[in-house]
Amino acid sequence: MFTALFDHIQKFITLEPSEIDILEACLTISKVKKKEHLLQEGQVCNNLYFILKGCARQYIINPKGVEQTLQFAVENWWITDYLSYHNTTPSHFYIQTVENCELIAIEKSTLESLLIEIPKLERYFRIVSQKSFGAAQMRIKFLFTMSAEERYHHFNNQNPEFVQRVPQYMLASYLDFSAEFMSKIRAGKV
Amino acid sequence: MFTALFDHIQKFITLEPSEIDILEACLTISKVKKKEHLLQEGQVCNNLYFILKGCARQYIINPKGVEQTLQFAVENWWITDYLSYHNTTPSHFYIQTVENCELIAIEKSTLESLLIEIPKLERYFRIVSQKSFGAAQMRIKFLFTMSAEERYHHFNNQNPEFVQRVPQYMLASYLDFSAEFMSKIRAGKV
DNA sequence: TCAATTTCTTGAAGTAGTTCAAGTTTTTAA
DNA sequence: TTAAAAACTTGAACTACTTCAAGAAATTGA
């Protein structure tokens, strides 16, 4: 049931069977249809989401009214707005499923008590978030140093299967160019 | 001596006097001259750096040979390459002081034993890195939604004092435009 | 205190991307 | 099984920036 999450956790720390029980008792699986929102701009983000199955994204609507994806999350990834979560401030982001999803939503109060009961989990979340921060830095590096076409090919090489899973216009915005330009890159017209 | 770090830690967790002693025994202050490197591209990053005084930056040299700053760190900020640190892989980044600095460098092995002696510190680093990740997401949002001029004015409004501390060309690259364009924005010639 | 170095400025020419508008293809759902 | 909706494509016109080159100003250090 939650094995994917337990496996992920045990990559970084070792849980006792009793701790697994405690954890298990706190978790529930949500099935969420494609295109549903887990978080809307302006709401305070009160949950962490762990994707068991499917794909979600974090996006904004820019001043021209166009959606721009800032982050994707697939199986075994956490997604949330940590700034809104920690500061209890309205979020600047939407979080939405891109496919039908099975996910674990952990509420702030649940997580806080879990972290007290199983302090080792602090370590797990520390390592995961430090690695995520590192990945965000690499993302900024790629945005800074590569042309649109290079970003497309690079992403395509690194994530060939993933590219098939999401609409091109979402990927275009994630790579910071227009859907039209993506089309031209793919057609070799650039 | 290390009070700035203790104060920062105690914003998030409460340390016993005995824990402060343990921590204190592990720390040393380094004085580092302006423009010295804490990390070079290609090296494995084995340290976390906490800035007590001064300013440092993380940057890359792009394919055209131009430096681009990805991140600044001033007083009470941690700076490192978490990806290199966790994966023991060569870093893609340089970390360099921008001003004469006083900083605390914690080596990986020291930090690991500290985290075992004072498990509460896991929580501190978790919260700090989750917030940093949140800040990185906001940074990407600004890069995506604002024009060069908007990014400059926004940054200037949010950090008027900081803008005085670093050369314009570094700030220009941090905001992802050329030093020449920065000059034109400031002169109102755009 | 002054020479060297670093940083900043300016204008002209070039370009990697966007925007718009319209049409085509693919997917979805009843 | 088909109509509606969503996603993708195309070309033409445009623009927000870059690049280059050269000079001016500010900062640094001996």
Short mmCIF file of C-alpha atoms in Angstrom, two decimals, chain A residues 14 16 34 39 47 59-60 62 80 82 98 101 103 109 111 114-115 146 160-161 163 165 169 189:
data_model
loop_
_atom_site.label_atom_id
_atom_site.label_comp_id
_atom_site.label_asym_id
_atom_site.label_seq_id
_atom_site.Cartn_x
_atom_site.Cartn_y
_atom_site.Cartn_z
CA THR A 14 16.22 2.87 8.98
CA GLU A 16 11.86 0.04 13.23
CA LYS A 34 -6.39 14.39 -13.65
CA LEU A 39 -3.45 23.89 -3.98
CA ASN A 47 0.00 19.66 3.14
CA TYR A 59 2.47 26.23 -11.83
CA ILE A 60 1.65 29.91 -11.91
CA ASN A 62 1.63 34.80 -15.50
CA THR A 80 4.34 21.28 -1.89
CA TYR A 82 7.33 25.04 1.49
CA VAL A 98 -1.41 16.19 -14.61
CA CYS A 101 -2.90 10.18 -9.27
CA LEU A 103 -0.93 10.18 -3.53
CA SER A 109 -0.44 18.91 12.19
CA LEU A 111 3.41 15.64 10.18
CA LEU A 114 4.85 12.29 13.44
CA LEU A 115 8.14 14.17 13.61
CA MET A 146 21.50 26.85 -22.32
CA PRO A 160 12.85 10.50 -22.55
CA GLU A 161 9.94 8.60 -20.94
CA VAL A 163 8.49 13.77 -22.05
CA ARG A 165 3.68 11.86 -20.23
CA TYR A 169 2.91 23.16 -23.86
CA LYS A 189 12.49 24.67 -38.08
#
